[in-house]
Amino acid sequence: MCGIVGYIGKKQAYPILIKGLKRLEYRGYDSAGCALLSDNGKKLNIYKAKGKVSDLEASANNKDITGTIGIAHTRWATHGVPSEVNAHPHVSQSGNLTLVHNGIIENYSTLREQLKERGYEFKSETDTEVLVQLIEYVMTTNKVDLATAVRGALNQVFGAYAIAVIDSRNPDMLVAARKSSPLAVGVVDDNSEFYLASDASPIAEYTKQIVYLNDEEMAVIQCDKPLQVYNLNGEITDAEIKEVNVDLSMLDHEGFPHFMLKEIFDQPNVLKDCMRGRIVDSPYSSPQVILSAITNNRRQLLNAKRIVIVSCGTSWHAGLIGKQLIEHFCRIPVEVAYASEFRYSDPVIDSDDVVMAISQSGETADTLAAIQLAKERGAMIFGIVNGVGSSIARESDTGTYIHVGPEIGVASTKAFTGQVVVLTMLSLALGMAKGTVSQEEYEETIKELLIIPDKIEKILEQNEKIQRLAATFTYAHNFLYLGRGWNYPVALEGALKLKEISYIHAEGYPAAEMKHGPIALVDAEMPVVFIATHHKLYQKIISNMQEVISRHGRIIAIVTEGDEQVKNMVDEVIEIPQTLACLAPLLTVIPLQLLSYHVAVVKGLNVDQPRNLAKSVTVE
């Protein structure tokens, strides 16, 4: 949520800032703005607009957009309604300082009143304007430079922040800092230019060398000088440069009308990437899963008395599948907790526990806070993230990247299946190390996992059929999704996808729980999606279907290929290839992703950037 871009160097900053903001649009936002120091820093030009980056471009059209230093921002409203006044950047009372900010300053109200008493006036409703005024107050009162003033101000605030600040009186410097909100600095070899962004996607086109700031670190960025990183005590810290490779093709639509559809179709290839190098299958030996996280932390993982999975949203649904996988293959008890509840529940955690954090971005604020709490209580932290170099990855003791490439659509698709694949490999590797899975089941599951991408390809061939099907259900105000066993979390995920992008109310339930309340909603206007693949609970699902049919509910069923029994019972079926029960979620979720996508498209909605949602929730 929210996005920061900055540039200082020899090039014109405006095109870089605008392109960077467009790369960050997936994070979710409601207004945008940029600040440029032009005429060798003698003039500060600020352009802002409510709406999209394209509205910002229109606002800046035919105006002075020159300058080789600038900062820009996409805002997701917290304090203050979406408006041009509340959009970032914000300017200090003197007009010299300008700042962009992600996060929330929790004590902004107190600071605002204190600054008002000292003669400061405020134009916006935001906590961000308080911060830029506070920096100016520290700077003028103590007669210190910009970097010292930023450090002094940040020592007075409580909350989360990623900030970038420039001073029209010092056009050769950009100061950035972070706490609980991501910020990355792109470094060019000769220090002739630097790039700043909330993640690597706006930077990767220009340099692969990136420094990820840690909590309560501040970067002082000046052209032709090495990057300087300090903590809030003013002590120099090591600026570790990481080599980051981002597949830039994944940042473009590549012929698809939306990123979400592209990312659904990406899944066969990215899941192969996820498994590449981790599953060894040759004609000369038995297949095996090799994960360095298991090999290097064998004793702690083997001796774990309990695993606690903490996550949010779609990652929480992947965690529910992970629970079943780990308990089935490893015989270790697993709990799955919402990270937002875990951190406030005074959880019982000790050194024999492994706390597993699942997050696409690796920056989810609640999940990050949850593992920090668990770490304080002695637990081993295992991270499963997509964001390389992310905060959760750095906070974890060990872990595994899912390696599915950037996910731009706000509604997660390929990250979910990547998480489930990693959890499957992890469960198999740990189960084999513990001796809790037979060699036969171990090899059978690996071989089937390797051909899952091909089976997903086959499901994707039904895209046009699902598109036609979706058009007949856009009338609905409610949907019910039902599954059992391995497929119950998929019912939850299918319902979430529909809610997120089509704005149709939908709920997922274990099918047997339908009789404990939801069946009261079933009538001829209620579409009910059943996930009814062949497994040991198949006949029970059939009975649940009969209950819906007798109440005139309209059924869409996800079934195994060749299932004539269900086909003859229900309104619509979508067939998927046969697979092992434990791997079924990797297939059953695909038609549900396509169904939600096409319903939203038919309704004319913004699929990639649904209202009120952000890709990465980096504030509480």
XYZ file of C-alpha atoms in Angstrom:
620
model
C 0.000 0.000 0.000
C 1.269 3.422 -1.035
C 4.412 3.665 -3.094
C 7.538 5.811 -3.038
C 9.886 6.561 -5.927
C 12.917 8.839 -5.866
C 15.809 9.755 -8.128
C 18.987 11.799 -7.865
C 21.553 11.895 -10.647
C 22.307 13.401 -14.028
C 19.156 12.366 -15.898
C 15.814 14.127 -15.959
C 13.948 12.778 -12.951
C 10.321 13.194 -14.054
C 10.129 10.335 -16.616
C 11.838 7.995 -14.131
C 9.437 8.978 -11.359
C 6.319 8.548 -13.487
C 7.449 5.198 -14.847
C 8.286 4.102 -11.320
C 4.851 5.115 -10.012
C 3.222 3.073 -12.773
C 5.319 0.086 -11.713
C 3.949 0.547 -8.185
C 0.297 0.964 -9.161
C -0.365 -2.638 -8.171
C 0.115 -1.657 -4.511
C -3.210 0.178 -4.493
C -3.698 3.973 -4.226
C -6.165 6.811 -4.618
C -3.963 9.823 -5.443
C -0.488 10.578 -6.756
C 2.087 13.334 -6.746
C 5.685 14.306 -7.417
C 8.171 16.981 -6.414
C 11.039 18.177 -8.617
C 13.932 20.523 -7.934
C 14.465 22.409 -11.187
C 16.789 25.206 -12.339
C 19.709 23.693 -10.375
C 17.559 23.406 -7.289
C 16.427 27.030 -7.234
C 12.796 26.105 -7.790
C 10.635 23.406 -6.177
C 7.772 22.250 -8.412
C 5.067 20.037 -6.952
C 2.261 18.395 -8.918
C -0.519 16.345 -7.329
C -3.791 14.780 -8.400
C -6.591 12.722 -6.949
C -6.994 9.508 -8.937
C -4.481 7.644 -11.049
C -0.930 8.344 -12.210
C -2.430 9.307 -15.558
C -4.300 12.105 -13.755
C -0.981 13.291 -12.303
C 0.518 13.335 -15.797
C -2.404 15.434 -16.991
C -1.912 17.825 -14.070
C 1.769 18.279 -14.943
C 1.164 18.618 -18.667
C 2.707 21.765 -20.201
C 4.337 22.681 -16.882
C 7.961 22.768 -15.799
C 8.959 19.129 -15.233
C 12.714 19.647 -15.433
C 15.125 18.646 -12.699
C 17.559 15.872 -11.879
C 16.334 15.231 -8.352
C 12.796 14.339 -7.376
C 10.489 12.253 -5.238
C 7.057 10.833 -6.054
C 4.274 8.955 -4.329
C 1.055 7.008 -4.734
C -1.178 7.436 -1.670
C -3.641 5.003 -0.111
C -5.714 7.152 2.228
C -5.444 6.682 5.991
C -5.524 10.102 7.674
C -7.709 12.300 5.505
C -9.937 11.574 2.523
C -8.491 11.051 -0.969
C -7.948 14.559 -2.364
C -5.352 16.716 -4.066
C -4.673 18.548 -0.782
C -4.045 15.321 1.124
C -1.964 13.778 -1.672
C 1.826 13.634 -1.246
C 4.362 15.242 -1.436
C 3.749 17.584 1.501
C 5.681 20.820 1.982
C 7.001 22.537 5.088
C 5.745 25.978 6.076
C 8.818 27.708 4.634
C 8.337 25.900 1.314
C 11.892 24.565 1.428
C 11.313 20.962 2.498
C 9.115 18.404 0.784
C 8.432 14.849 1.876
C 6.665 11.645 0.821
C 5.687 9.040 3.391
C 4.305 5.512 3.630
C 2.977 4.342 6.984
C 1.205 5.911 9.955
C 2.567 8.357 12.547
C 0.603 7.300 15.612
C 1.356 10.371 17.768
C 0.727 12.849 14.942
C -2.184 14.505 16.764
C -0.045 15.435 19.776
C 2.801 16.645 17.555
C 0.375 18.657 15.436
C -0.927 20.537 18.478
C 2.597 21.214 19.712
C 3.615 22.589 16.327
C 0.471 24.741 16.107
C 1.429 26.304 19.439
C 4.761 27.234 17.827
C 3.068 28.981 14.913
C 2.907 26.208 12.322
C -0.156 26.061 10.085
C -1.496 22.959 8.358
C -3.227 22.647 5.022
C -4.035 18.926 4.994
C -5.581 16.341 7.315
C -2.590 14.019 7.055
C -0.077 12.750 9.577
C 2.572 13.194 6.872
C 2.354 16.989 6.868
C 3.022 16.883 10.613
C 6.275 15.012 9.950
C 7.626 17.462 7.368
C 6.764 20.398 9.647
C 8.473 18.644 12.561
C 11.640 18.134 10.499
C 11.666 21.835 9.633
C 11.112 22.774 13.279
C 14.063 20.636 14.395
C 16.187 22.029 11.582
C 15.513 25.698 12.310
C 15.453 25.473 16.102
C 18.706 23.530 16.378
C 20.373 25.013 13.260
C 21.320 21.568 11.926
C 21.563 20.068 8.445
C 18.784 18.060 6.767
C 20.075 14.622 7.739
C 20.450 15.559 11.391
C 17.005 17.167 11.426
C 15.386 14.066 9.923
C 17.071 11.879 12.529
C 15.989 14.228 15.329
C 12.384 14.284 14.140
C 12.156 10.519 13.700
C 13.331 10.032 17.268
C 10.170 11.884 18.352
C 7.600 9.911 16.354
C 5.834 6.633 17.045
C 4.515 4.403 14.300
C 5.565 3.131 10.899
C 7.240 5.054 8.125
C 9.183 4.989 4.917
C 10.088 8.532 3.908
C 12.014 10.492 1.321
C 12.860 14.170 1.881
C 14.487 16.846 -0.261
C 15.466 20.454 0.553
C 15.429 23.164 -2.104
C 18.420 24.776 -0.361
C 20.457 21.593 -0.757
C 19.654 20.237 -4.233
C 22.427 17.636 -4.134
C 20.974 15.519 -1.321
C 18.074 13.159 -0.801
C 17.411 11.688 2.672
C 15.400 8.492 3.153
C 14.491 6.418 6.202
C 12.320 3.479 7.190
C 10.652 1.702 10.071
C 8.168 -1.154 9.486
C 7.627 -0.072 5.879
C 9.904 -1.190 3.034
C 12.380 1.045 1.234
C 15.119 0.148 -1.231
C 17.987 2.178 -2.709
C 19.309 1.327 -6.162
C 23.049 1.965 -6.483
C 24.944 2.560 -9.737
C 28.604 1.436 -9.765
C 30.192 4.888 -10.002
C 27.689 6.522 -7.585
C 26.690 8.934 -10.346
C 23.010 8.300 -9.702
C 20.714 6.610 -7.190
C 17.179 5.292 -7.325
C 14.745 4.960 -4.443
C 11.558 2.885 -4.289
C 9.233 0.906 -2.063
C 10.356 -2.276 -3.814
C 12.722 -3.318 -6.560
C 10.277 -3.143 -9.475
C 10.866 0.563 -10.360
C 14.627 0.174 -9.884
C 15.407 -3.082 -11.693
C 15.445 -1.471 -15.152
C 18.382 0.742 -14.146
C 20.493 -1.306 -11.730
C 20.572 -4.730 -10.106
C 22.492 -3.444 -7.085
C 20.052 -2.691 -4.282
C 20.389 -1.795 -0.615
C 17.359 -2.677 1.503
C 17.199 -0.352 4.486
C 16.582 -1.999 7.848
C 14.240 -0.692 10.511
C 15.286 2.647 11.993
C 17.949 3.191 9.351
C 18.420 6.382 7.369
C 20.150 6.807 4.009
C 21.901 10.027 3.003
C 22.092 9.976 -0.791
C 24.350 12.325 -2.741
C 25.591 12.115 -6.309
C 29.222 11.096 -6.816
C 29.515 10.024 -3.178
C 29.126 6.541 -1.691
C 25.756 5.797 -0.141
C 25.794 6.529 3.594
C 23.497 4.610 5.951
C 23.038 5.531 9.622
C 20.904 4.323 12.503
C 18.803 6.809 14.448
C 21.654 7.317 16.918
C 23.746 8.714 14.068
C 26.070 5.695 13.916
C 27.184 4.448 10.497
C 25.833 1.005 9.617
C 26.836 -1.410 6.874
C 25.033 -0.808 3.593
C 24.838 -4.360 2.263
C 24.374 -4.331 -1.507
C 22.311 -7.226 -2.843
C 22.247 -8.386 -6.448
C 18.566 -8.525 -7.420
C 17.255 -9.946 -10.673
C 13.710 -9.001 -11.641
C 12.154 -10.453 -14.795
C 11.005 -7.200 -16.393
C 8.684 -9.060 -18.758
C 6.541 -9.892 -15.732
C 5.990 -6.173 -15.182
C 4.193 -5.862 -18.541
C 0.841 -7.204 -19.722
C 2.438 -9.090 -22.631
C -0.757 -9.080 -24.673
C -3.138 -9.910 -21.831
C -5.881 -7.385 -21.017
C -5.072 -7.492 -17.309
C -2.196 -8.530 -15.070
C -4.483 -10.895 -13.169
C -5.258 -12.951 -16.270
C -1.608 -12.932 -17.289
C -0.596 -14.159 -13.837
C -3.212 -16.915 -13.894
C -1.727 -18.070 -17.199
C 1.822 -17.655 -15.830
C 1.265 -20.437 -13.318
C 2.452 -23.462 -15.317
C 5.812 -21.802 -16.023
C 6.396 -20.133 -12.667
C 5.563 -23.317 -10.746
C 8.232 -25.081 -12.780
C 10.607 -22.286 -11.734
C 9.505 -22.771 -8.142
C 10.448 -26.475 -8.295
C 13.570 -26.093 -10.446
C 16.714 -27.102 -8.573
C 14.673 -28.266 -5.596
C 13.301 -31.486 -7.061
C 15.883 -33.865 -8.470
C 14.399 -36.445 -10.825
C 16.756 -38.363 -13.079
C 16.470 -41.730 -14.836
C 19.391 -42.958 -12.722
C 18.010 -42.340 -9.233
C 14.816 -42.020 -7.242
C 13.214 -38.543 -7.228
C 13.874 -36.435 -4.188
C 13.226 -32.968 -2.778
C 16.301 -31.028 -1.677
C 15.698 -27.816 0.245
C 18.676 -26.051 1.781
C 16.402 -24.733 4.537
C 15.805 -28.354 5.636
C 19.388 -29.496 5.122
C 20.912 -26.585 7.043
C 18.406 -26.589 9.896
C 17.722 -30.295 10.138
C 17.977 -30.686 13.909
C 15.694 -27.785 14.849
C 13.036 -28.758 12.332
C 13.136 -32.459 13.182
C 12.804 -31.691 16.885
C 9.970 -29.177 16.501
C 7.119 -30.061 18.827
C 4.749 -27.756 16.995
C 4.603 -25.529 13.943
C 2.579 -22.311 14.038
C 1.780 -20.756 10.662
C 1.096 -16.997 10.726
C -0.254 -15.204 7.675
C -3.058 -13.055 6.284
C -5.619 -13.290 3.485
C -4.731 -15.618 0.626
C -1.508 -16.636 2.396
C -3.645 -17.764 5.350
C -5.571 -20.051 3.013
C -2.274 -21.489 1.749
C -1.349 -21.992 5.406
C -4.489 -24.082 5.974
C -3.377 -26.380 3.163
C 0.148 -26.354 4.617
C -1.255 -27.544 7.949
C -2.776 -30.596 6.288
C 0.387 -31.290 4.297
C 2.729 -31.046 7.295
C 0.497 -33.074 9.584
C -0.011 -35.736 6.896
C 3.618 -36.148 5.822
C 5.501 -35.087 8.971
C 3.112 -35.910 11.846
C 3.919 -32.590 13.532
C 0.945 -30.690 15.009
C 0.299 -27.421 13.198
C -1.729 -24.350 14.118
C -2.688 -21.669 11.624
C -3.192 -18.175 13.019
C -4.211 -14.870 11.526
C -1.106 -12.757 12.031
C -3.223 -9.767 13.024
C -4.737 -11.754 15.922
C -1.598 -13.681 16.857
C 0.368 -10.595 17.832
C -2.274 -9.493 20.357
C -3.327 -12.884 21.742
C -0.403 -13.409 24.140
C 0.436 -16.682 22.359
C 2.173 -19.548 24.140
C 5.427 -19.874 22.174
C 8.722 -21.426 23.230
C 12.050 -22.579 21.829
C 10.661 -25.944 20.682
C 8.251 -24.233 18.286
C 8.778 -23.280 14.662
C 6.801 -20.226 13.569
C 6.277 -20.188 9.824
C 5.477 -16.849 8.177
C 3.807 -16.891 4.755
C 3.616 -13.634 2.789
C 3.752 -12.830 -0.913
C 5.404 -9.445 -0.454
C 7.395 -10.321 2.655
C 6.344 -6.915 4.002
C 2.913 -7.612 5.535
C 2.951 -5.540 8.727
C 0.933 -7.931 10.895
C 2.945 -10.970 9.807
C 6.212 -9.145 10.387
C 5.109 -8.106 13.882
C 3.981 -11.675 14.612
C 7.373 -13.203 13.835
C 9.175 -10.498 15.785
C 7.082 -11.452 18.819
C 7.719 -15.157 18.255
C 11.437 -14.514 17.894
C 11.509 -12.696 21.235
C 9.980 -15.812 22.795
C 12.670 -18.106 21.392
C 10.924 -19.712 18.427
C 12.694 -20.546 15.193
C 11.314 -18.415 12.324
C 10.787 -19.987 8.898
C 9.836 -17.558 6.119
C 7.972 -18.445 2.929
C 7.915 -15.295 0.797
C 8.089 -14.135 -2.796
C 9.761 -10.776 -2.187
C 13.522 -11.288 -2.356
C 15.312 -9.186 0.259
C 12.006 -8.358 1.971
C 11.674 -7.598 5.676
C 10.238 -11.015 6.571
C 12.983 -12.756 4.604
C 15.604 -10.813 6.532
C 13.933 -11.364 9.909
C 13.609 -15.136 9.385
C 16.168 -17.630 10.678
C 15.712 -19.654 7.512
C 13.126 -20.164 4.828
C 12.296 -20.650 1.179
C 11.488 -18.195 -1.584
C 8.592 -19.198 -3.817
C 10.245 -17.670 -6.935
C 7.108 -16.976 -8.976
C 8.229 -13.529 -10.117
C 6.543 -10.173 -9.452
C 2.797 -10.415 -8.888
C 1.161 -7.175 -9.994
C -2.559 -7.951 -9.765
C -3.859 -7.104 -6.293
C -5.821 -10.377 -6.147
C -3.158 -13.019 -5.542
C -3.106 -15.989 -7.938
C 0.303 -17.393 -8.799
C 1.671 -16.528 -5.353
C -0.982 -18.775 -3.782
C -0.103 -21.800 -5.917
C 3.615 -21.061 -5.423
C 3.118 -21.063 -1.667
C 1.264 -24.382 -1.826
C 4.028 -25.922 -3.970
C 6.691 -24.779 -1.483
C 4.657 -26.134 1.439
C 4.319 -29.458 -0.412
C 8.061 -29.712 -1.054
C 8.811 -28.692 2.520
C 6.432 -31.324 3.922
C 7.864 -34.061 1.727
C 11.489 -33.209 2.551
C 10.829 -32.940 6.282
C 8.671 -36.067 6.305
C 11.404 -38.082 4.619
C 14.003 -36.751 7.075
C 11.757 -37.724 9.983
C 10.866 -41.110 8.519
C 7.143 -40.342 8.712
C 6.387 -40.810 5.008
C 6.914 -44.052 3.092
C 9.334 -44.128 0.182
C 6.474 -45.151 -2.103
C 4.210 -42.210 -1.162
C 7.167 -39.825 -1.197
C 8.150 -40.749 -4.759
C 4.560 -40.910 -6.010
C 3.814 -37.417 -4.694
C 7.001 -35.930 -6.173
C 6.314 -37.422 -9.584
C 2.754 -36.126 -9.548
C 3.873 -32.681 -8.341
C 6.238 -32.413 -11.313
C 3.378 -32.797 -13.802
C 0.985 -30.439 -12.034
C 2.050 -27.527 -14.325
C 1.020 -29.568 -17.389
C -2.346 -30.303 -15.795
C -2.838 -26.603 -15.068
C -2.196 -25.936 -18.768
C -5.050 -28.284 -19.578
C -7.415 -26.449 -17.230
C -6.452 -23.110 -18.783
C -7.692 -24.419 -22.134
C -11.204 -24.044 -20.662
C -10.785 -20.283 -20.244
C -13.359 -19.399 -22.921
C -15.880 -21.837 -21.470
C -15.458 -20.293 -18.006
C -15.763 -16.824 -19.548
C -19.163 -17.761 -21.033
C -20.220 -19.363 -17.768
C -19.238 -16.293 -15.734
C -21.462 -14.036 -17.846
C -24.560 -15.927 -16.650
C -23.796 -15.328 -12.967
C -23.130 -11.593 -12.811
C -26.701 -11.061 -11.549
C -25.837 -12.692 -8.216
C -25.516 -10.700 -5.005
C -24.202 -13.691 -3.031
C -22.180 -16.823 -3.722
C -21.510 -19.853 -1.549
C -18.316 -21.923 -1.993
C -18.162 -25.405 -0.462
C -15.369 -27.953 -0.216
C -14.151 -30.669 2.129
C -10.785 -31.925 3.326
C -7.943 -30.666 1.166
C -10.368 -28.520 -0.829
C -12.001 -26.653 2.048
C -9.258 -23.923 2.012
C -9.772 -23.648 -1.757
C -13.441 -22.837 -1.121
C -12.293 -20.015 1.148
C -9.840 -18.794 -1.479
C -12.420 -18.947 -4.294
C -14.841 -16.881 -2.238
C -12.152 -14.340 -1.385
C -11.180 -13.904 -5.037
C -14.791 -13.211 -6.025
C -15.247 -10.704 -3.198
C -11.995 -8.906 -3.953
C -12.514 -8.124 -7.605
C -16.229 -8.472 -8.412
C -17.591 -6.970 -5.156
C -20.068 -9.850 -4.877
C -20.519 -11.104 -1.345
C -19.223 -14.663 -1.129
C -18.489 -17.091 1.683
C -16.518 -20.302 1.804
C -17.398 -23.166 4.132
C -16.605 -26.807 4.761
C -19.467 -28.469 2.885
C -20.776 -30.292 5.966
C -21.092 -26.962 7.797
C -23.672 -25.815 5.251
C -26.398 -27.376 7.390
C -25.278 -25.299 10.371
C -26.488 -21.999 9.001
C -25.611 -21.185 5.359
C -28.272 -23.504 3.928
C -30.834 -20.926 5.076
C -29.548 -18.644 2.297
C -29.961 -21.171 -0.516
C -32.661 -20.425 -3.075
C -33.006 -20.151 -6.846
C -31.008 -16.900 -6.841
C -28.020 -18.343 -4.943
C -25.136 -19.808 -6.990
C -23.316 -22.499 -5.013
C -19.838 -23.605 -6.074
C -18.947 -27.146 -5.032
C -15.400 -28.458 -5.216
C -16.212 -32.125 -5.768
C -13.132 -33.926 -7.010
C -12.705 -37.666 -6.434
C -11.389 -38.388 -2.962
C -12.578 -40.176 0.149
C -15.231 -37.553 0.929
C -16.691 -37.549 -2.586
C -19.945 -39.319 -1.699
C -20.519 -36.960 1.199
C -20.133 -34.002 -1.170
C -22.757 -35.604 -3.431
C -25.156 -35.668 -0.475
C -24.463 -31.979 0.190
C -25.245 -31.229 -3.459
C -28.586 -33.012 -3.189
C -29.490 -30.748 -0.283
C -28.818 -27.656 -2.414
C -30.655 -29.079 -5.434
C -33.747 -29.768 -3.322
C -33.788 -26.063 -2.407
C -33.424 -24.943 -6.051
C -29.893 -23.592 -5.652
C -27.830 -23.240 -8.837
C -24.692 -25.365 -8.686
C -21.334 -24.911 -10.363
C -19.222 -27.997 -9.665
C -15.472 -28.462 -10.021
C -15.116 -32.175 -10.779
C -12.576 -34.739 -11.883
C -12.524 -35.464 -15.615
C -15.137 -38.010 -16.672
C -17.422 -37.511 -13.668
C -20.807 -38.260 -15.217
C -22.647 -38.569 -11.904
C -22.214 -34.911 -10.956
C -22.587 -33.735 -14.549
C -26.067 -35.234 -14.651
C -27.045 -33.576 -11.361
C -25.969 -29.953 -11.551
C -26.272 -26.841 -13.726
C -22.619 -26.400 -14.682
C -19.424 -28.427 -14.365
C -15.780 -27.549 -14.881
C -13.539 -30.571 -15.221
C -9.972 -30.864 -13.970
C -7.459 -33.681 -14.498
C -7.160 -36.482 -11.959
C -4.461 -35.978 -9.316
C -3.576 -36.999 -5.781
C -5.924 -35.658 -3.124
C -3.126 -33.705 -1.400
C -2.287 -31.904 -4.652
C -5.874 -31.234 -5.724
C -5.852 -27.610 -4.421
C -3.240 -26.717 -7.035
C -5.765 -27.638 -9.729
C -9.150 -26.845 -8.189
C -8.169 -23.230 -7.487
C -7.449 -22.456 -11.174
C -11.059 -22.459 -12.456
C -12.098 -20.412 -9.404
C -9.473 -17.794 -10.241
C -10.759 -17.634 -13.820
C -14.400 -17.514 -12.681
C -13.811 -14.530 -10.403
C -11.755 -12.761 -13.076
C -14.373 -13.114 -15.795
C -17.298 -12.146 -13.536
C -15.445 -8.929 -12.674
C -14.587 -8.199 -16.313
C -18.202 -8.659 -17.428
C -19.230 -6.218 -14.692
C -16.730 -3.684 -16.088
C -14.654 -3.470 -12.919
C -10.989 -2.630 -12.385
C -9.652 -6.155 -12.045
C -6.032 -5.360 -11.224
C -6.745 -2.536 -8.782
C -10.008 -3.264 -6.963
C -11.404 -0.520 -4.785
C -10.152 -0.084 -1.217
C -7.546 -2.847 -1.557
C -3.763 -2.730 -1.542
C -1.356 -5.400 -2.699
C 0.879 -5.218 0.334
C -0.634 -4.180 3.654
C 2.320 -2.472 5.308
C 0.404 -0.593 8.003
C -1.801 -1.939 10.756
